[in-house]
Amino acid sequence: MRSNVPSDAVDVSDVQGLVRFGFGHLTEACYLLLRIRDAASARAWLTAALPLVSTAVKLPQKPSTAMQVAFTVSGLRAIGVGDEVVSGFSAEFVSGMAGDQSRSRRLGDIGANAPDGWEWGGPGSEPDVLVILLADVGMLEDWRRQVESGSFHDGFETLACLPTSNLHNNEPFGFRDGISQPDIDWPRQRTPGTTELTYTNIVALGEFLLGYPNEYGKYTDRPLLDPLEEYADYLLSAEDDPSRKDLCRNGTYLVIRQLEQDVRGFWRFADQAAKSDPKERLRLAEAMVGREIGGDPLAPLNPSAIPGVDYVPGAPSNCFTYDQDPEATRCPFGAHLRRANPRNVDLPGRPAWFLSRWLRMLGWGIKSFRDDALASTRFHRILRRGREYGPGLGIEDALRQEPANDPKRGLNFVCLNANISRGFEFVQGAWLMSTTFNGLNDENDPVLGNAAAAGDCPYTGNFSIPRVGAPPQVLAGMQQVVTVRGGAYFFLPSLSALRYFCRRPTQTR
Ligand code: HEM
């Protein structure tokens, strides 16, 4: 299918840098979660801080600091965005991550994860603004002081400052992280077909940036403004309706969740299940994650190249799908990696002929009950931009008696997507938390899983590892080792939208 849009290049100077870069070289970072105290002062700060907001332009030299600014729905309202515009944002953004019980249940935010117990983002502690600060070694404090100057303290109250640490590309359990990311189609050359039978890592720009066609070849719904509205001339026109101004073009949604990791609990469970055999302990932990601890995939590498996956000599490979592991004897069906991105295509079995496709769509020719159990990956990709916090802890140390005042460790999980419902919420709810993912029963993600019973759902504390010629090995009594401590949905606006916000008059809350 040809895309129905002009393939104009994107003006990356209008896009906040996090959409294009992970800023991995800036190893110090913190997340400022702010409440707007006084809107006029907050706007004055933003006006002065605009030149500090990092864009997606590739600079000749890597910057030594970076800053990004995002707003929750309450932040947009406080900065002067009217209800008629706010209501054009996506329903899940307007409702918020902790906005209703049904959403909390679907996201696994029940029991120990329930928003009532969150340190921030739960009822009464929702932030308005997120300021992400990134800096070179030793520069973060100065950078923060510089950013928090002018009318910052008149404009904002700091709800929380989430620190981060540098575990050198590993997450706190010790596994290599940040290997697999979608390859965004910035040049807009991808013309998604109606039915895709080849797995590709290249994803339509509109999956990650609002105002451009997504994997369906459509523009995601968003508020479009009357060009005659005051200050609307600060905004770009909508590509799909040039008579309207597009508040969201070059912006996206940012999801953040503070995920505390019980590193000792994770390794103690693996150790017990392995009867303290170190090799077996590592094998079980790797089966839960879906990659070896150093990052190599458990699934066999693909014999042919995958579009959008670079071969980097010496680095953990990303060149695989699960086609070569249909019985999951290499990478379990329920492993975190396989749940988070099943790397499948639109139709199982890839029927090449028109007639066989139709038969497959009608449910005939299905060989296994698993064949029909998964949604196609290309509509559910997320761009991960999180950072770990807390000190590292090796496996042997994790198994020792914990000291008094053991420091907290975890992941400040951040992801970007133009559609929170189809991106983060689908991956989290329908894949990671599902007790029936890919034909499984009574288990959810072994890393993130929440064993608390939800509604009619049964106990979920199992993890099964399929074996060749034997029934699956089942680990029972899985402990919850990741607990949600806070979370929120933000809008990460374009630079032109930030300029527009600076001009909006204050509304009273
Ligand atoms: C503390 C919590 C978490 C831990 C310890 C964790 C750990 C990992 C590790 C070690 C990898 C392999 C590295 C890579 O392929 O880049 C990975 C991949 C991934 N994770 Fe997580 N993760 C966590 C939370 C989440 C959450 C909340 C989501 C989404 C809602 C998520 C989605 C993904 C995705 C999409 C991948 C890449 C899968 C692929 O493309 O093959 N993770 N994670």
Coordinates of C-alpha atoms and ligand atoms in Angstrom, one line a residue:
M1 CA 0.0 0.0 0.0
R2 CA 1.4 3.4 -0.8
S3 CA 1.2 6.0 1.9
N4 CA -1.3 8.7 1.2
V5 CA 1.0 11.5 2.2
P6 CA 3.8 13.5 0.8
S7 CA 7.1 12.1 2.1
D8 CA 8.4 15.5 3.2
A9 CA 11.3 15.4 5.6
V10 CA 10.5 16.1 9.2
D11 CA 11.8 19.3 10.7
V12 CA 13.9 17.7 13.4
S13 CA 14.7 21.0 15.0
D14 CA 11.0 21.1 16.1
V15 CA 11.2 17.7 17.8
Q16 CA 12.4 17.1 21.3
G17 CA 15.7 15.1 21.2
L18 CA 14.5 12.1 23.2
V19 CA 12.5 10.9 20.3
R20 CA 15.6 10.5 18.2
F21 CA 18.4 9.9 20.8
G22 CA 18.8 8.0 24.0
F23 CA 21.6 10.5 25.1
G24 CA 23.5 7.4 26.4
H25 CA 26.7 9.4 26.5
L26 CA 25.1 11.6 29.2
T27 CA 25.4 9.2 32.0
E28 CA 24.0 11.4 34.8
A29 CA 20.3 12.2 34.8
C30 CA 17.3 13.1 37.0
Y31 CA 13.6 13.4 36.5
L32 CA 12.0 16.5 38.1
L33 CA 8.3 16.0 38.8
L34 CA 6.7 19.4 39.3
R35 CA 3.4 20.9 40.3
I36 CA 2.6 24.3 38.8
R37 CA 2.4 26.8 41.7
D38 CA 1.9 29.9 39.6
A39 CA 1.1 29.6 35.9
A40 CA 2.4 33.0 34.9
S41 CA 5.8 32.4 36.6
A42 CA 5.9 28.8 35.1
R43 CA 5.3 30.3 31.6
A44 CA 8.0 32.9 32.2
W45 CA 10.4 30.2 33.2
L46 CA 9.5 28.1 30.1
T47 CA 10.0 31.2 27.9
A48 CA 13.5 31.7 29.3
A49 CA 14.3 28.0 29.3
L50 CA 13.2 27.3 25.7
P51 CA 16.7 27.6 24.2
L52 CA 17.9 24.9 26.7
V53 CA 15.4 22.3 25.4
S54 CA 17.4 19.8 23.3
T55 CA 16.1 19.1 19.8
A56 CA 16.5 16.1 17.5
V57 CA 19.1 17.8 15.4
K58 CA 22.3 15.9 15.1
L59 CA 25.0 18.3 16.4
P60 CA 28.6 18.2 15.1
Q61 CA 29.7 17.6 18.7
K62 CA 27.7 15.6 21.2
P63 CA 26.2 18.0 23.8
S64 CA 27.4 17.8 27.4
T65 CA 23.9 18.5 28.8
A66 CA 20.3 18.0 27.7
M67 CA 16.8 19.0 28.9
Q68 CA 13.3 17.8 27.9
V69 CA 10.0 19.2 29.1
A70 CA 6.6 17.4 29.1
F71 CA 3.1 18.0 30.5
T72 CA 0.4 15.9 32.1
V73 CA -3.2 16.8 31.3
S74 CA -3.4 18.8 34.5
G75 CA -0.2 20.6 33.5
L76 CA -1.7 21.5 30.1
R77 CA -4.8 22.9 31.8
A78 CA -2.7 24.9 34.3
I79 CA -0.6 26.4 31.5
G80 CA -3.7 27.7 29.9
V81 CA -4.8 25.1 27.4
G82 CA -8.6 25.1 27.2
D83 CA -10.9 22.2 27.8
E84 CA -12.1 22.1 24.2
V85 CA -8.5 21.5 23.1
V86 CA -7.6 19.2 26.0
S87 CA -10.5 16.9 25.1
G88 CA -9.0 16.3 21.7
F89 CA -6.0 14.5 23.3
S90 CA -6.3 10.7 23.6
A91 CA -8.7 9.4 26.2
E92 CA -6.0 7.5 28.2
F93 CA -3.8 10.6 28.4
V94 CA -6.8 12.7 29.6
S95 CA -7.7 10.1 32.1
G96 CA -4.2 9.5 33.3
M97 CA -2.2 6.3 34.2
A98 CA -4.0 6.0 37.6
G99 CA -7.2 7.5 36.3
D100 CA -9.6 4.6 36.7
Q101 CA -9.7 1.2 38.3
S102 CA -10.2 -0.7 35.1
R103 CA -7.0 0.8 33.6
S104 CA -5.1 0.0 36.9
R105 CA -6.4 -3.6 36.7
R106 CA -5.3 -4.0 33.1
L107 CA -1.9 -2.5 33.8
G108 CA -1.4 -4.9 36.7
D109 CA -1.5 -1.9 39.1
I110 CA -3.3 -3.8 41.8
G111 CA -2.2 -5.2 45.2
A112 CA 1.3 -3.9 46.0
N113 CA 1.3 -2.0 42.7
A114 CA -2.0 -0.1 43.4
P115 CA -1.8 3.7 42.8
D116 CA -3.0 4.4 46.4
G117 CA 0.4 3.3 47.6
W118 CA 2.5 5.2 45.0
E119 CA 5.1 7.7 46.1
W120 CA 3.9 10.0 43.4
G121 CA 1.4 10.0 40.6
G122 CA -1.4 8.4 42.6
P123 CA -4.5 10.2 43.9
G124 CA -3.6 13.7 45.1
S125 CA 0.1 13.5 44.0
E126 CA -0.2 13.8 40.2
P127 CA 2.6 15.9 38.7
D128 CA 1.9 18.7 36.1
V129 CA 5.3 18.9 34.5
L130 CA 8.2 16.6 33.9
V131 CA 11.7 18.1 33.3
I132 CA 14.3 15.6 32.3
L133 CA 17.9 16.7 32.9
L134 CA 20.8 14.8 31.4
A135 CA 24.5 15.6 31.8
D136 CA 28.0 14.4 31.4
V137 CA 29.8 12.9 34.4
G138 CA 30.1 15.5 37.3
M139 CA 27.9 18.1 35.6
L140 CA 24.4 17.3 36.7
E141 CA 24.3 19.4 39.8
D142 CA 25.4 22.5 38.1
W143 CA 23.1 21.8 35.2
R144 CA 20.1 21.5 37.6
R145 CA 21.1 24.7 39.4
Q146 CA 21.2 26.5 36.0
V147 CA 17.8 25.1 34.9
E148 CA 16.1 25.8 38.3
S149 CA 16.9 29.6 38.1
G150 CA 14.8 32.6 37.2
S151 CA 11.2 32.2 38.0
F152 CA 11.5 28.4 38.4
H153 CA 10.8 28.3 42.2
D154 CA 7.9 30.8 41.9
G155 CA 6.4 28.8 39.1
F156 CA 6.9 25.2 40.4
E157 CA 6.8 23.1 43.5
T158 CA 9.0 20.0 43.2
L159 CA 7.0 16.9 44.0
A160 CA 9.8 14.5 43.5
C161 CA 13.2 14.3 41.9
L162 CA 13.9 10.8 40.6
P163 CA 17.6 10.1 40.6
T164 CA 19.3 7.7 38.2
S165 CA 22.5 5.7 38.3
N166 CA 24.8 4.4 35.7
L167 CA 25.1 0.6 35.7
H168 CA 26.9 0.6 32.3
N169 CA 24.0 -0.6 30.1
N170 CA 22.8 -3.2 32.6
E171 CA 19.5 -3.1 34.5
P172 CA 19.6 -3.7 38.3
F173 CA 19.1 -7.5 38.0
G174 CA 22.3 -7.5 36.1
F175 CA 21.1 -8.1 32.5
R176 CA 22.3 -6.1 29.6
D177 CA 19.5 -3.7 28.6
G178 CA 18.7 -1.2 25.8
I179 CA 19.6 -3.5 23.0
S180 CA 16.4 -3.7 21.0
Q181 CA 14.7 -0.5 19.8
P182 CA 12.4 0.0 16.8
D183 CA 14.1 1.8 13.8
I184 CA 12.0 4.9 13.2
D185 CA 11.4 5.7 9.6
W186 CA 12.5 9.3 9.7
P187 CA 13.0 9.6 5.9
R188 CA 9.3 8.4 5.6
Q189 CA 10.1 5.8 3.0
R190 CA 8.1 3.0 4.5
T191 CA 4.8 2.4 2.9
P192 CA 3.2 -0.2 5.2
G193 CA 1.2 -2.8 3.4
T194 CA -2.3 -3.8 4.3
T195 CA -0.9 -7.2 5.2
E196 CA 2.7 -7.6 6.2
L197 CA 4.2 -11.1 6.0
T198 CA 7.9 -10.2 6.7
Y199 CA 9.0 -9.0 10.1
T200 CA 10.7 -5.7 9.9
N201 CA 12.2 -3.5 12.7
I202 CA 11.5 -0.4 10.7
V203 CA 8.4 1.3 12.0
A204 CA 6.3 4.1 10.5
L205 CA 7.1 7.6 11.9
G206 CA 3.5 8.1 13.0
E207 CA 3.8 5.4 15.6
F208 CA 6.2 7.6 17.5
L209 CA 5.5 11.2 16.4
L210 CA 2.0 12.7 16.2
G211 CA 1.0 14.4 12.9
Y212 CA 2.3 11.6 10.6
P213 CA 0.9 8.4 9.2
N214 CA 1.2 5.4 11.5
E215 CA 1.4 1.7 10.6
Y216 CA -2.2 1.7 9.4
G217 CA -1.3 4.6 7.0
K218 CA -3.6 6.9 9.1
Y219 CA -3.0 10.0 11.3
T220 CA -3.6 9.4 15.0
D221 CA -6.4 11.6 16.4
R222 CA -5.3 14.8 18.1
P223 CA -6.6 18.3 18.7
L224 CA -6.5 20.5 15.6
L225 CA -7.0 24.2 16.1
D226 CA -8.7 27.0 14.3
P227 CA -5.9 29.0 12.6
L228 CA -7.6 32.2 13.6
E229 CA -7.4 31.3 17.3
E230 CA -5.0 33.6 19.2
Y231 CA -1.4 32.5 19.0
A232 CA -2.3 29.6 16.7
D233 CA 0.2 31.0 14.2
Y234 CA 3.0 29.6 16.4
L235 CA 1.9 26.1 15.4
L236 CA 2.5 24.1 12.2
S237 CA -0.4 23.2 9.9
A238 CA -1.8 19.7 10.0
E239 CA -0.5 17.6 7.2
D240 CA -3.8 15.8 6.8
D241 CA -5.9 19.0 7.1
P242 CA -3.8 22.0 6.1
S243 CA -6.7 24.4 7.0
R244 CA -6.1 23.6 10.7
K245 CA -3.2 24.1 13.1
D246 CA -1.7 21.0 14.6
L247 CA -0.9 21.4 18.3
C248 CA 0.6 17.9 18.5
R249 CA 2.6 17.7 15.3
N250 CA 6.2 16.7 16.1
G251 CA 5.1 15.8 19.6
T252 CA 4.4 12.5 21.3
Y253 CA 3.3 10.8 24.5
L254 CA 5.8 9.9 27.2
V255 CA 5.0 7.2 29.7
I256 CA 7.0 7.0 32.9
R257 CA 6.8 4.4 35.7
Q258 CA 9.1 4.1 38.7
L259 CA 9.7 0.3 39.0
E260 CA 11.4 -0.8 42.2
Q261 CA 13.4 -4.0 41.7
D262 CA 13.9 -6.6 44.5
V263 CA 17.2 -7.7 43.1
R264 CA 17.8 -10.0 46.1
G265 CA 14.4 -11.5 45.7
F266 CA 14.9 -12.2 42.0
W267 CA 18.2 -14.1 42.6
R268 CA 17.0 -15.8 45.7
F269 CA 14.1 -17.2 43.8
A270 CA 16.3 -18.4 40.9
D271 CA 18.8 -19.8 43.4
Q272 CA 16.1 -21.8 45.3
A273 CA 14.6 -23.1 42.1
A274 CA 18.1 -24.2 41.0
K275 CA 18.9 -25.8 44.3
S276 CA 21.9 -23.4 44.5
D277 CA 23.6 -24.7 41.4
P278 CA 25.1 -21.5 39.9
K279 CA 24.9 -22.6 36.3
E280 CA 21.3 -23.7 36.6
R281 CA 20.4 -20.5 38.5
L282 CA 21.7 -18.4 35.6
R283 CA 19.9 -20.6 33.1
L284 CA 16.6 -20.1 34.9
A285 CA 17.1 -16.3 35.2
E286 CA 18.0 -16.0 31.6
A287 CA 14.9 -18.0 30.6
M288 CA 12.7 -15.5 32.6
V289 CA 14.3 -12.6 30.7
G290 CA 14.7 -14.2 27.3
R291 CA 18.3 -13.1 26.7
E292 CA 21.6 -14.3 28.2
I293 CA 22.8 -12.0 31.0
G294 CA 25.3 -10.5 28.5
G295 CA 22.5 -9.7 26.1
D296 CA 22.7 -12.4 23.5
P297 CA 19.2 -13.7 22.6
L298 CA 18.1 -17.2 23.6
A299 CA 16.2 -17.6 20.3
P300 CA 18.3 -18.7 17.4
L301 CA 19.6 -16.0 15.1
N302 CA 17.8 -15.4 11.9
P303 CA 19.5 -16.8 8.9
S304 CA 18.7 -13.7 6.8
A305 CA 19.0 -10.1 7.7
I306 CA 16.0 -8.3 9.3
P307 CA 15.2 -4.8 7.8
G308 CA 16.1 -2.1 10.3
V309 CA 18.4 -4.3 12.4
D310 CA 22.1 -3.3 12.2
Y311 CA 24.8 -5.9 12.6
V312 CA 27.2 -4.5 15.2
P313 CA 30.3 -6.7 15.6
G314 CA 30.8 -7.9 19.1
A315 CA 27.5 -6.5 20.4
P316 CA 24.5 -8.6 21.5
S317 CA 22.5 -9.4 18.4
N318 CA 19.1 -8.3 17.7
C319 CA 18.8 -10.3 14.5
F320 CA 16.2 -12.9 15.4
T321 CA 12.6 -13.7 15.4
Y322 CA 10.9 -16.7 17.1
D323 CA 10.2 -18.5 13.8
Q324 CA 13.2 -20.8 14.4
D325 CA 11.9 -21.6 17.9
P326 CA 8.2 -22.5 17.4
E327 CA 8.0 -24.8 20.4
A328 CA 9.8 -22.2 22.6
T329 CA 12.4 -24.7 23.7
R330 CA 15.1 -22.0 23.3
C331 CA 13.2 -18.9 24.6
P332 CA 10.1 -19.7 26.7
F333 CA 6.8 -18.3 25.4
G334 CA 6.4 -16.4 28.7
A335 CA 9.9 -14.9 28.8
H336 CA 9.9 -11.1 29.3
L337 CA 11.5 -10.5 25.9
R338 CA 9.1 -12.8 23.9
R339 CA 6.1 -11.1 25.6
A340 CA 7.3 -7.6 25.1
N341 CA 7.9 -8.1 21.4
P342 CA 6.8 -11.4 19.9
R343 CA 8.4 -10.3 16.6
N344 CA 5.6 -11.8 14.5
V345 CA 3.9 -10.7 11.3
D346 CA 0.3 -9.9 10.4
L347 CA -0.7 -13.5 9.6
P348 CA 0.8 -16.6 11.2
G349 CA 2.3 -19.1 8.8
R350 CA 2.9 -16.2 6.3
P351 CA 0.4 -17.5 3.7
A352 CA 1.7 -16.2 0.4
W353 CA -1.3 -16.6 -1.9
F354 CA -4.4 -14.5 -1.8
L355 CA -6.7 -17.6 -1.3
S356 CA -4.6 -19.0 1.5
R357 CA -4.6 -15.6 3.2
W358 CA -8.3 -15.5 3.1
L359 CA -8.6 -19.0 4.5
R360 CA -6.2 -18.0 7.3
M361 CA -8.2 -14.8 8.0
L362 CA -11.3 -17.0 8.3
G363 CA -9.6 -19.2 10.8
W364 CA -9.1 -22.2 8.5
G365 CA -5.7 -23.8 8.0
I366 CA -4.7 -23.0 11.6
K367 CA -2.2 -25.7 12.7
S368 CA -1.9 -24.9 16.4
F369 CA -4.0 -23.0 18.9
R370 CA -1.1 -20.6 19.3
D371 CA -1.3 -19.6 15.7
D372 CA -4.1 -17.2 16.2
A373 CA -3.3 -16.0 19.7
L374 CA -1.1 -13.0 19.1
A375 CA -1.7 -9.5 17.7
S376 CA 0.8 -8.3 15.1
T377 CA 3.8 -6.7 16.6
R378 CA 4.2 -3.8 14.2
F379 CA 1.2 -2.0 15.7
H380 CA 2.5 -2.3 19.3
R381 CA 6.1 -1.1 19.3
I382 CA 7.4 1.3 22.0
L383 CA 10.6 3.4 22.1
R384 CA 12.3 2.8 25.5
R385 CA 14.2 5.7 27.1
G386 CA 14.4 4.7 30.7
R387 CA 17.3 4.8 33.1
E388 CA 18.1 2.6 36.2
Y389 CA 18.5 3.9 39.7
G390 CA 20.3 2.6 42.8
P391 CA 23.7 1.0 43.1
G392 CA 24.6 -2.3 41.3
L393 CA 24.5 -5.6 43.1
G394 CA 26.3 -8.7 41.8
I395 CA 24.6 -12.1 42.0
E396 CA 26.7 -13.5 44.8
D397 CA 26.2 -10.3 46.9
A398 CA 22.5 -10.4 46.2
L399 CA 22.3 -13.9 47.8
R400 CA 24.0 -12.7 51.0
Q401 CA 22.2 -11.4 54.1
E402 CA 20.9 -8.0 53.2
P403 CA 22.4 -5.1 55.2
A404 CA 20.3 -2.7 57.3
N405 CA 19.2 0.2 55.1
D406 CA 19.7 -1.7 51.9
P407 CA 19.5 1.0 49.2
K408 CA 16.5 1.0 46.7
R409 CA 17.1 -0.1 43.2
G410 CA 15.1 -0.2 40.1
L411 CA 14.2 1.2 36.7
N412 CA 12.7 4.6 35.9
F413 CA 11.0 3.1 32.9
V414 CA 10.3 5.7 30.2
C415 CA 8.7 5.0 26.8
L416 CA 7.5 7.1 23.9
N417 CA 4.6 6.3 21.6
A418 CA 2.1 8.3 19.6
N419 CA -0.8 6.1 20.9
I420 CA -0.5 5.1 24.6
S421 CA -3.4 2.7 24.3
R422 CA -1.9 0.7 21.3
G423 CA 1.7 1.1 22.5
F424 CA 2.5 1.0 26.2
E425 CA -1.0 -0.1 27.5
F426 CA -1.2 -2.9 25.0
V427 CA 2.3 -4.2 25.6
Q428 CA 1.9 -3.9 29.4
G429 CA -1.7 -5.2 29.6
A430 CA -2.3 -7.6 26.8
W431 CA 1.2 -9.1 26.6
L432 CA 3.2 -8.7 29.8
M433 CA 0.4 -9.0 32.3
S434 CA -1.8 -11.4 30.4
T435 CA -2.3 -14.8 32.1
T436 CA -3.3 -16.3 28.8
F437 CA -0.5 -14.7 26.6
N438 CA 0.3 -16.9 23.5
G439 CA -1.8 -19.8 24.8
L440 CA -0.2 -19.9 28.3
N441 CA -2.2 -20.4 31.5
D442 CA -1.9 -19.1 35.0
E443 CA 1.3 -17.1 34.4
N444 CA 2.3 -13.5 33.6
D445 CA 5.6 -11.8 33.0
P446 CA 8.2 -13.6 35.2
V447 CA 10.1 -10.2 35.6
L448 CA 7.3 -7.8 36.0
G449 CA 4.5 -10.1 37.0
N450 CA 2.0 -9.3 39.7
A451 CA 0.9 -12.6 41.3
A452 CA -2.1 -10.8 43.0
A453 CA -5.4 -12.3 41.8
A454 CA -7.4 -9.7 39.8
G455 CA -11.1 -10.2 39.6
D456 CA -11.9 -13.6 38.2
C457 CA -8.2 -14.2 37.1
P458 CA -6.6 -17.2 38.8
Y459 CA -3.4 -17.2 40.7
T460 CA -0.6 -16.3 38.4
G461 CA 2.6 -17.4 40.2
N462 CA 3.9 -19.9 37.6
F463 CA 6.5 -19.8 34.9
S464 CA 6.8 -22.6 32.4
I465 CA 9.9 -23.5 30.4
P466 CA 9.2 -25.8 27.4
R467 CA 11.6 -28.7 27.0
V468 CA 12.5 -30.9 24.0
G469 CA 10.8 -34.3 24.4
A470 CA 9.6 -33.7 27.9
P471 CA 6.8 -31.8 29.6
P472 CA 7.6 -28.2 30.4
Q473 CA 9.6 -27.4 33.6
V474 CA 7.2 -25.3 35.7
L475 CA 8.6 -22.9 38.3
A476 CA 5.8 -22.4 40.8
G477 CA 5.4 -19.7 43.6
M478 CA 7.1 -16.9 41.6
Q479 CA 7.6 -13.9 43.8
Q480 CA 6.7 -10.4 42.8
V481 CA 10.1 -8.8 42.3
V482 CA 9.1 -5.5 40.6
T483 CA 6.8 -3.0 42.4
V484 CA 5.3 0.1 40.9
R485 CA 6.2 3.2 43.0
G486 CA 4.8 5.9 40.7
G487 CA 3.8 6.7 37.2
A488 CA 2.1 9.1 34.9
Y489 CA 1.3 9.9 31.2
F490 CA 2.9 13.0 29.7
F491 CA 2.6 14.9 26.4
L492 CA 6.1 15.7 25.1
P493 CA 5.4 18.7 22.8
S494 CA 7.2 20.0 19.8
L495 CA 9.3 23.1 20.2
S496 CA 6.6 25.1 18.3
A497 CA 3.9 23.8 20.8
L498 CA 6.2 24.9 23.7
R499 CA 6.4 28.4 22.2
Y500 CA 2.6 28.4 21.9
F501 CA 2.2 27.3 25.5
C502 CA 4.5 30.2 26.6
R503 CA 2.0 32.6 25.1
R504 CA -1.3 31.2 26.4
P505 CA -3.0 33.2 29.0
T506 CA -3.4 31.7 32.4
Q507 CA -6.6 29.8 33.3
T508 CA -7.7 29.5 36.9
R509 CA -7.9 25.8 38.1
Ligands
HEM1 C1 12.0 -3.4 36.1 C2 11.4 -3.7 35.0 C3 12.0 -4.2 33.7 C4 13.1 -4.9 33.5 C5 14.1 -5.4 34.6 C6 13.3 -5.2 32.1 C7 14.3 -5.8 31.5 C8 14.5 -6.0 30.2 C9 15.7 -6.6 29.6 C10 16.9 -7.1 30.3 C11 15.5 -6.5 28.2 C12 16.5 -7.0 27.1 C13 17.2 -5.9 26.5 C14 16.8 -5.5 25.1 O1 16.3 -6.3 24.4 O2 16.9 -4.3 24.8 C15 14.2 -5.9 28.0 C16 13.6 -5.7 26.7 C17 12.4 -5.1 26.5 N1 11.5 -4.7 27.5 FE1 11.8 -4.8 29.5 N2 12.2 -4.6 31.5 C18 11.4 -4.0 32.4 C19 10.2 -3.4 32.2 C20 9.6 -3.3 31.0 C21 8.3 -2.7 30.8 C22 7.4 -2.1 31.8 C23 8.0 -2.8 29.4 C24 6.8 -2.3 28.6 C25 5.7 -2.0 29.1 C26 9.2 -3.4 28.8 C27 9.3 -3.7 27.5 C28 10.4 -4.2 26.9 C29 10.6 -4.3 25.4 C30 9.6 -3.8 24.4 C31 11.8 -4.9 25.2 C32 12.5 -5.2 23.9 C33 11.9 -6.5 23.3 C34 12.4 -6.8 21.9 O3 12.3 -5.9 21.1 O4 12.8 -7.9 21.7 N3 10.1 -3.7 29.8 N4 13.6 -5.6 29.2

